[in-house]
Amino acid sequence: GENVEQHPSTLSVQEGDSAVIKCTYSDSASNYFPWYKQELGKRPQLIIDIRSNVGEKKDQRIAVTLNKTAKHFSLHITETQPEDSAVYFCAARGNKLSFGAGTTVTVRA
Amino acid sequence: DGGITQSPKYLFRKEGQNVTLSCEQNLNHDAMYWYRQDPGQGLRLIYYSQIVNDFQKGDIAEGYSVSREKKESFPLTVTSAQKNPTAFYLCASSTNRGLHNEQFFGPGTRLTVL
């Protein structure tokens, strides 16, 4: 089955700086890569996703890149704000969706 | 945050007891999922159902059971056979049509075994 690894497990950044989270996957048949944000005590919510026929996708301050050859994808958050503090999960879908272990992002004011 | 609901929000159980967690959705989604969330381990799939009256084991199905008698409902039973049931349980649903299969999550149930 699919195995998704996510790094780092924790990330602390100064407000205004960028944050980058990286994930690798094992199943070359995976074709859909969503990113979820989970604020403390709340449910995970989709923030951006990318499909295997696209290399990069951007939505305001967040962007995701995908390298199918290397089987890795990354989340980039620019101009971080305190409300970006949360746990972020990457996922990859082959025959089902498999999640990474999560990255706890803390934005320091 | 409407559309998919879980109850109760907090649940306490004595060892040896079975307990059922509720999940309901009014999004007309065909597929529903149960995940377990533990600190540092992300979301692990317990069971999923792509259509009514059908369901499949996920990665950690041992000690759990489900049913899918109605499209809107996908209850999860945590049995006494589950060795470490204390966790946060999340239910999700998605459409099976097209390529956009975003999963929508419920608010979760925190189960504590006393």
PDB file of C-alpha atoms in Angstrom:
ATOM      1  CA  GLY A   1       0.000   0.000   0.000  1.00  0.00           C
ATOM      2  CA  GLU A   2       0.865   3.676  -0.082  1.00  0.00           C
ATOM      3  CA  ASN A   3       3.366   5.027   2.454  1.00  0.00           C
ATOM      4  CA  VAL A   4       3.537   8.786   2.974  1.00  0.00           C
ATOM      5  CA  GLU A   5       6.369  10.374   4.928  1.00  0.00           C
ATOM      6  CA  GLN A   6       6.201  13.989   6.050  1.00  0.00           C
ATOM      7  CA  HIS A   7       8.944  16.312   7.314  1.00  0.00           C
ATOM      8  CA  PRO A   8       9.526  18.149   9.524  1.00  0.00           C
ATOM      9  CA  SER A   9       7.283  17.075  12.386  1.00  0.00           C
ATOM     10  CA  THR A  10       7.458  20.562  13.917  1.00  0.00           C
ATOM     11  CA  LEU A  11       8.260  23.907  12.355  1.00  0.00           C
ATOM     12  CA  SER A  12       8.612  27.291  14.042  1.00  0.00           C
ATOM     13  CA  VAL A  13       8.848  30.407  11.865  1.00  0.00           C
ATOM     14  CA  GLN A  14       8.888  34.126  12.440  1.00  0.00           C
ATOM     15  CA  GLU A  15       5.807  35.969  11.245  1.00  0.00           C
ATOM     16  CA  GLY A  16       6.363  37.098   7.673  1.00  0.00           C
ATOM     17  CA  ASP A  17       8.831  34.323   6.854  1.00  0.00           C
ATOM     18  CA  SER A  18       8.091  31.312   4.645  1.00  0.00           C
ATOM     19  CA  ALA A  19       7.307  27.772   5.743  1.00  0.00           C
ATOM     20  CA  VAL A  20       7.987  24.648   3.706  1.00  0.00           C
ATOM     21  CA  ILE A  21       6.714  21.146   4.424  1.00  0.00           C
ATOM     22  CA  LYS A  22       7.891  18.167   2.382  1.00  0.00           C
ATOM     23  CA  CYS A  23       6.294  14.791   1.742  1.00  0.00           C
ATOM     24  CA  THR A  24       7.338  11.665  -0.111  1.00  0.00           C
ATOM     25  CA  TYR A  25       5.145   8.819  -1.286  1.00  0.00           C
ATOM     26  CA  SER A  26       5.819   5.255  -2.355  1.00  0.00           C
ATOM     27  CA  ASP A  27       3.074   4.284  -4.811  1.00  0.00           C
ATOM     28  CA  SER A  28       3.874   5.535  -8.313  1.00  0.00           C
ATOM     29  CA  ALA A  29       0.186   5.063  -9.201  1.00  0.00           C
ATOM     30  CA  SER A  30      -0.888   7.803  -6.768  1.00  0.00           C
ATOM     31  CA  ASN A  31      -2.516  10.628  -8.682  1.00  0.00           C
ATOM     32  CA  TYR A  32      -4.026  13.044  -6.168  1.00  0.00           C
ATOM     33  CA  PHE A  33      -2.199  14.946  -3.432  1.00  0.00           C
ATOM     34  CA  PRO A  34      -4.245  17.087  -1.018  1.00  0.00           C
ATOM     35  CA  TRP A  35      -3.050  19.143   1.919  1.00  0.00           C
ATOM     36  CA  TYR A  36      -5.187  19.553   5.035  1.00  0.00           C
ATOM     37  CA  LYS A  37      -4.933  22.099   7.825  1.00  0.00           C
ATOM     38  CA  GLN A  38      -6.138  21.233  11.322  1.00  0.00           C
ATOM     39  CA  GLU A  39      -6.404  24.028  13.851  1.00  0.00           C
ATOM     40  CA  LEU A  40      -6.354  23.131  17.522  1.00  0.00           C
ATOM     41  CA  GLY A  41      -9.526  21.328  18.512  1.00  0.00           C
ATOM     42  CA  LYS A  42     -11.016  21.518  15.029  1.00  0.00           C
ATOM     43  CA  ARG A  43     -11.528  19.180  12.115  1.00  0.00           C
ATOM     44  CA  PRO A  44      -9.026  18.908   9.221  1.00  0.00           C
ATOM     45  CA  GLN A  45      -9.922  21.079   6.242  1.00  0.00           C
ATOM     46  CA  LEU A  46      -8.594  20.964   2.707  1.00  0.00           C
ATOM     47  CA  ILE A  47      -6.440  23.979   1.853  1.00  0.00           C
ATOM     48  CA  ILE A  48      -4.993  23.012  -1.523  1.00  0.00           C
ATOM     49  CA  ASP A  49      -4.586  19.949  -3.707  1.00  0.00           C
ATOM     50  CA  ILE A  50      -2.676  18.951  -6.817  1.00  0.00           C
ATOM     51  CA  ARG A  51      -3.112  16.222  -9.393  1.00  0.00           C
ATOM     52  CA  SER A  52      -0.385  14.211 -11.045  1.00  0.00           C
ATOM     53  CA  ASN A  53      -0.736  15.989 -14.381  1.00  0.00           C
ATOM     54  CA  VAL A  54       0.235  19.326 -12.792  1.00  0.00           C
ATOM     55  CA  GLY A  55       3.647  20.327 -11.408  1.00  0.00           C
ATOM     56  CA  GLU A  56       2.693  23.377  -9.381  1.00  0.00           C
ATOM     57  CA  LYS A  57      -0.420  25.056  -8.065  1.00  0.00           C
ATOM     58  CA  LYS A  58      -0.789  28.317  -6.199  1.00  0.00           C
ATOM     59  CA  ASP A  59      -3.595  29.879  -4.173  1.00  0.00           C
ATOM     60  CA  GLN A  60      -2.740  33.274  -2.683  1.00  0.00           C
ATOM     61  CA  ARG A  61      -0.044  32.647  -0.041  1.00  0.00           C
ATOM     62  CA  ILE A  62       0.059  28.885  -0.374  1.00  0.00           C
ATOM     63  CA  ALA A  63       1.533  26.798  -3.154  1.00  0.00           C
ATOM     64  CA  VAL A  64       2.151  23.126  -3.739  1.00  0.00           C
ATOM     65  CA  THR A  65       4.751  21.537  -6.007  1.00  0.00           C
ATOM     66  CA  LEU A  66       4.853  17.954  -7.236  1.00  0.00           C
ATOM     67  CA  ASN A  67       7.792  15.968  -8.597  1.00  0.00           C
ATOM     68  CA  LYS A  68       6.388  12.697  -9.898  1.00  0.00           C
ATOM     69  CA  THR A  69       9.764  11.306 -10.884  1.00  0.00           C
ATOM     70  CA  ALA A  70      11.140  11.706  -7.395  1.00  0.00           C
ATOM     71  CA  LYS A  71       7.741  10.965  -5.786  1.00  0.00           C
ATOM     72  CA  HIS A  72       7.737  13.987  -3.557  1.00  0.00           C
ATOM     73  CA  PHE A  73       5.559  17.027  -3.097  1.00  0.00           C
ATOM     74  CA  SER A  74       5.827  20.131  -0.967  1.00  0.00           C
ATOM     75  CA  LEU A  75       3.671  22.829   0.612  1.00  0.00           C
ATOM     76  CA  HIS A  76       4.941  26.399   0.654  1.00  0.00           C
ATOM     77  CA  ILE A  77       3.388  29.116   2.785  1.00  0.00           C
ATOM     78  CA  THR A  78       4.687  32.622   2.186  1.00  0.00           C
ATOM     79  CA  GLU A  79       4.345  35.704   4.387  1.00  0.00           C
ATOM     80  CA  THR A  80       3.234  33.574   7.323  1.00  0.00           C
ATOM     81  CA  GLN A  81       0.709  34.985   9.778  1.00  0.00           C
ATOM     82  CA  PRO A  82      -0.252  33.866  13.305  1.00  0.00           C
ATOM     83  CA  GLU A  83      -3.442  32.279  11.932  1.00  0.00           C
ATOM     84  CA  ASP A  84      -1.290  29.903   9.893  1.00  0.00           C
ATOM     85  CA  SER A  85      -0.358  28.145  13.153  1.00  0.00           C
ATOM     86  CA  ALA A  86      -1.879  24.657  12.917  1.00  0.00           C
ATOM     87  CA  VAL A  87      -1.094  21.044  12.106  1.00  0.00           C
ATOM     88  CA  TYR A  88      -0.718  20.394   8.385  1.00  0.00           C
ATOM     89  CA  PHE A  89      -1.187  16.957   6.813  1.00  0.00           C
ATOM     90  CA  CYS A  90      -0.171  15.862   3.355  1.00  0.00           C
ATOM     91  CA  ALA A  91      -1.866  12.911   1.701  1.00  0.00           C
ATOM     92  CA  ALA A  92      -1.537  10.796  -1.415  1.00  0.00           C
ATOM     93  CA  ARG A  93      -4.214   8.772  -3.100  1.00  0.00           C
ATOM     94  CA  GLY A  94      -3.552   5.528  -4.896  1.00  0.00           C
ATOM     95  CA  ASN A  95      -6.464   3.147  -4.340  1.00  0.00           C
ATOM     96  CA  LYS A  96      -7.214   5.057  -1.126  1.00  0.00           C
ATOM     97  CA  LEU A  97      -6.038   8.193   0.637  1.00  0.00           C
ATOM     98  CA  SER A  98      -2.980   7.809   2.890  1.00  0.00           C
ATOM     99  CA  PHE A  99      -1.901  10.620   5.222  1.00  0.00           C
ATOM    100  CA  GLY A 100       1.459  11.795   6.459  1.00  0.00           C
ATOM    101  CA  ALA A 101       2.065  12.067  10.203  1.00  0.00           C
ATOM    102  CA  GLY A 102       1.550  15.826  10.240  1.00  0.00           C
ATOM    103  CA  THR A 103       3.634  18.963  10.787  1.00  0.00           C
ATOM    104  CA  THR A 104       2.902  21.299  13.679  1.00  0.00           C
ATOM    105  CA  VAL A 105       3.558  24.840  12.432  1.00  0.00           C
ATOM    106  CA  THR A 106       3.981  27.657  14.927  1.00  0.00           C
ATOM    107  CA  VAL A 107       4.194  31.222  13.667  1.00  0.00           C
ATOM    108  CA  ARG A 108       5.935  33.509  16.167  1.00  0.00           C
ATOM    109  CA  ALA A 109       4.650  37.069  16.319  1.00  0.00           C
TER     110      ALA A 109
ATOM    111  CA  ASP B   1     -18.949  23.433   9.308  1.00  0.00           C
ATOM    112  CA  GLY B   2     -22.273  21.680   8.642  1.00  0.00           C
ATOM    113  CA  GLY B   3     -22.839  18.724   6.383  1.00  0.00           C
ATOM    114  CA  ILE B   4     -21.161  15.982   8.366  1.00  0.00           C
ATOM    115  CA  THR B   5     -21.733  15.490  12.060  1.00  0.00           C
ATOM    116  CA  GLN B   6     -20.406  13.154  14.727  1.00  0.00           C
ATOM    117  CA  SER B   7     -21.718  12.360  18.139  1.00  0.00           C
ATOM    118  CA  PRO B   8     -20.944  12.389  20.925  1.00  0.00           C
ATOM    119  CA  LYS B   9     -18.055  14.863  21.112  1.00  0.00           C
ATOM    120  CA  TYR B  10     -16.585  13.129  24.178  1.00  0.00           C
ATOM    121  CA  LEU B  11     -17.112   9.515  25.166  1.00  0.00           C
ATOM    122  CA  PHE B  12     -15.902   7.568  28.152  1.00  0.00           C
ATOM    123  CA  ARG B  13     -15.929   3.798  28.248  1.00  0.00           C
ATOM    124  CA  LYS B  14     -14.981   1.171  30.737  1.00  0.00           C
ATOM    125  CA  GLU B  15     -12.639  -1.574  29.654  1.00  0.00           C
ATOM    126  CA  GLY B  16     -14.478  -4.540  28.177  1.00  0.00           C
ATOM    127  CA  GLN B  17     -17.399  -2.508  26.852  1.00  0.00           C
ATOM    128  CA  ASN B  18     -18.340  -1.999  23.230  1.00  0.00           C
ATOM    129  CA  VAL B  19     -19.217   1.532  22.171  1.00  0.00           C
ATOM    130  CA  THR B  20     -20.697   2.966  18.984  1.00  0.00           C
ATOM    131  CA  LEU B  21     -19.715   6.299  17.458  1.00  0.00           C
ATOM    132  CA  SER B  22     -22.196   8.051  15.231  1.00  0.00           C
ATOM    133  CA  CYS B  23     -21.467   9.718  11.865  1.00  0.00           C
ATOM    134  CA  GLU B  24     -24.131  11.348   9.702  1.00  0.00           C
ATOM    135  CA  GLN B  25     -23.827  13.384   6.497  1.00  0.00           C
ATOM    136  CA  ASN B  26     -26.351  15.296   4.406  1.00  0.00           C
ATOM    137  CA  LEU B  27     -23.966  16.018   1.532  1.00  0.00           C
ATOM    138  CA  ASN B  28     -25.335  13.190  -0.623  1.00  0.00           C
ATOM    139  CA  HIS B  29     -21.852  11.667  -0.659  1.00  0.00           C
ATOM    140  CA  ASP B  30     -21.466   8.057  -1.692  1.00  0.00           C
ATOM    141  CA  ALA B  31     -18.231   7.376   0.197  1.00  0.00           C
ATOM    142  CA  MET B  32     -17.641   7.554   3.939  1.00  0.00           C
ATOM    143  CA  TYR B  33     -14.543   6.901   6.029  1.00  0.00           C
ATOM    144  CA  TRP B  34     -13.408   6.405   9.600  1.00  0.00           C
ATOM    145  CA  TYR B  35      -9.985   7.533  10.757  1.00  0.00           C
ATOM    146  CA  ARG B  36      -8.187   7.318  14.042  1.00  0.00           C
ATOM    147  CA  GLN B  37      -5.906  10.193  15.051  1.00  0.00           C
ATOM    148  CA  ASP B  38      -3.137   9.722  17.603  1.00  0.00           C
ATOM    149  CA  PRO B  39      -0.435  12.264  18.459  1.00  0.00           C
ATOM    150  CA  GLY B  40       2.457  12.081  16.005  1.00  0.00           C
ATOM    151  CA  GLN B  41       0.793   9.455  13.811  1.00  0.00           C
ATOM    152  CA  GLY B  42      -1.449  11.415  11.512  1.00  0.00           C
ATOM    153  CA  LEU B  43      -4.716   9.949  10.345  1.00  0.00           C
ATOM    154  CA  ARG B  44      -4.983   6.191  10.015  1.00  0.00           C
ATOM    155  CA  LEU B  45      -7.816   4.608   8.074  1.00  0.00           C
ATOM    156  CA  ILE B  46     -10.002   2.160   9.998  1.00  0.00           C
ATOM    157  CA  TYR B  47     -12.827   1.357   7.565  1.00  0.00           C
ATOM    158  CA  TYR B  48     -14.321   2.918   4.475  1.00  0.00           C
ATOM    159  CA  SER B  49     -17.454   2.497   2.417  1.00  0.00           C
ATOM    160  CA  GLN B  50     -17.796   3.470  -1.227  1.00  0.00           C
ATOM    161  CA  ILE B  51     -21.490   2.669  -1.459  1.00  0.00           C
ATOM    162  CA  VAL B  52     -24.435   1.645   0.694  1.00  0.00           C
ATOM    163  CA  ASN B  53     -24.329  -1.924   2.034  1.00  0.00           C
ATOM    164  CA  ASP B  54     -20.638  -2.282   1.214  1.00  0.00           C
ATOM    165  CA  PHE B  55     -17.502  -1.483   3.197  1.00  0.00           C
ATOM    166  CA  GLN B  56     -13.821  -2.411   3.288  1.00  0.00           C
ATOM    167  CA  LYS B  57     -11.169  -2.675   5.963  1.00  0.00           C
ATOM    168  CA  GLY B  58      -8.601   0.062   6.139  1.00  0.00           C
ATOM    169  CA  ASP B  59      -5.121  -0.153   7.618  1.00  0.00           C
ATOM    170  CA  ILE B  60      -6.115  -0.680  11.265  1.00  0.00           C
ATOM    171  CA  ALA B  61      -9.492  -2.449  11.236  1.00  0.00           C
ATOM    172  CA  GLU B  62      -8.810  -4.960  14.012  1.00  0.00           C
ATOM    173  CA  GLY B  63     -11.118  -4.439  16.975  1.00  0.00           C
ATOM    174  CA  TYR B  64     -13.557  -2.242  15.037  1.00  0.00           C
ATOM    175  CA  SER B  65     -16.746  -2.883  13.085  1.00  0.00           C
ATOM    176  CA  VAL B  66     -18.981  -0.749  10.880  1.00  0.00           C
ATOM    177  CA  SER B  67     -22.265  -0.856   8.995  1.00  0.00           C
ATOM    178  CA  ARG B  68     -23.600   1.149   6.052  1.00  0.00           C
ATOM    179  CA  GLU B  69     -27.343   0.532   5.900  1.00  0.00           C
ATOM    180  CA  LYS B  70     -28.127   4.085   4.818  1.00  0.00           C
ATOM    181  CA  LYS B  71     -26.244   6.480   2.562  1.00  0.00           C
ATOM    182  CA  GLU B  72     -26.295   9.164   5.249  1.00  0.00           C
ATOM    183  CA  SER B  73     -24.981   7.078   8.126  1.00  0.00           C
ATOM    184  CA  PHE B  74     -21.779   5.156   8.851  1.00  0.00           C
ATOM    185  CA  PRO B  75     -21.564   4.171  12.545  1.00  0.00           C
ATOM    186  CA  LEU B  76     -18.350   2.776  13.995  1.00  0.00           C
ATOM    187  CA  THR B  77     -18.327   0.269  16.852  1.00  0.00           C
ATOM    188  CA  VAL B  78     -15.214   0.050  18.976  1.00  0.00           C
ATOM    189  CA  THR B  79     -15.244  -3.431  20.441  1.00  0.00           C
ATOM    190  CA  SER B  80     -13.584  -4.798  23.544  1.00  0.00           C
ATOM    191  CA  ALA B  81     -11.099  -6.522  21.216  1.00  0.00           C
ATOM    192  CA  GLN B  82      -9.481  -3.157  20.383  1.00  0.00           C
ATOM    193  CA  LYS B  83      -6.415  -3.143  22.632  1.00  0.00           C
ATOM    194  CA  ASN B  84      -5.788   0.591  22.765  1.00  0.00           C
ATOM    195  CA  PRO B  85      -9.016   2.399  21.907  1.00  0.00           C
ATOM    196  CA  THR B  86      -8.321   5.750  23.551  1.00  0.00           C
ATOM    197  CA  ALA B  87      -7.979   8.177  20.631  1.00  0.00           C
ATOM    198  CA  PHE B  88      -9.616  10.894  18.578  1.00  0.00           C
ATOM    199  CA  TYR B  89     -11.919   9.444  15.900  1.00  0.00           C
ATOM    200  CA  LEU B  90     -12.716  11.336  12.717  1.00  0.00           C
ATOM    201  CA  CYS B  91     -15.379  10.499  10.177  1.00  0.00           C
ATOM    202  CA  ALA B  92     -15.201  11.829   6.614  1.00  0.00           C
ATOM    203  CA  SER B  93     -17.198  11.650   3.405  1.00  0.00           C
ATOM    204  CA  SER B  94     -16.569  12.329  -0.271  1.00  0.00           C
ATOM    205  CA  THR B  95     -18.213  12.053  -3.633  1.00  0.00           C
ATOM    206  CA  ASN B  96     -17.114   9.223  -5.918  1.00  0.00           C
ATOM    207  CA  ARG B  97     -17.880  11.151  -9.082  1.00  0.00           C
ATOM    208  CA  GLY B  98     -15.210  12.905 -11.123  1.00  0.00           C
ATOM    209  CA  LEU B  99     -11.638  13.575 -10.154  1.00  0.00           C
ATOM    210  CA  HIS B 100     -12.282  15.981  -7.314  1.00  0.00           C
ATOM    211  CA  ASN B 101     -12.591  13.703  -4.304  1.00  0.00           C
ATOM    212  CA  GLU B 102     -12.082  16.109  -1.429  1.00  0.00           C
ATOM    213  CA  GLN B 103     -12.846  14.454   1.863  1.00  0.00           C
ATOM    214  CA  PHE B 104     -14.972  16.495   4.257  1.00  0.00           C
ATOM    215  CA  PHE B 105     -14.368  15.733   7.908  1.00  0.00           C
ATOM    216  CA  GLY B 106     -16.705  15.700  10.871  1.00  0.00           C
ATOM    217  CA  PRO B 107     -15.791  17.412  14.160  1.00  0.00           C
ATOM    218  CA  GLY B 108     -14.543  14.194  15.723  1.00  0.00           C
ATOM    219  CA  THR B 109     -15.255  12.109  18.821  1.00  0.00           C
ATOM    220  CA  ARG B 110     -12.691  11.820  21.581  1.00  0.00           C
ATOM    221  CA  LEU B 111     -12.932   8.364  23.154  1.00  0.00           C
ATOM    222  CA  THR B 112     -11.338   7.684  26.506  1.00  0.00           C
ATOM    223  CA  VAL B 113     -11.208   4.222  28.037  1.00  0.00           C
ATOM    224  CA  LEU B 114     -11.153   4.304  31.812  1.00  0.00           C
TER     225      LEU B 114
END
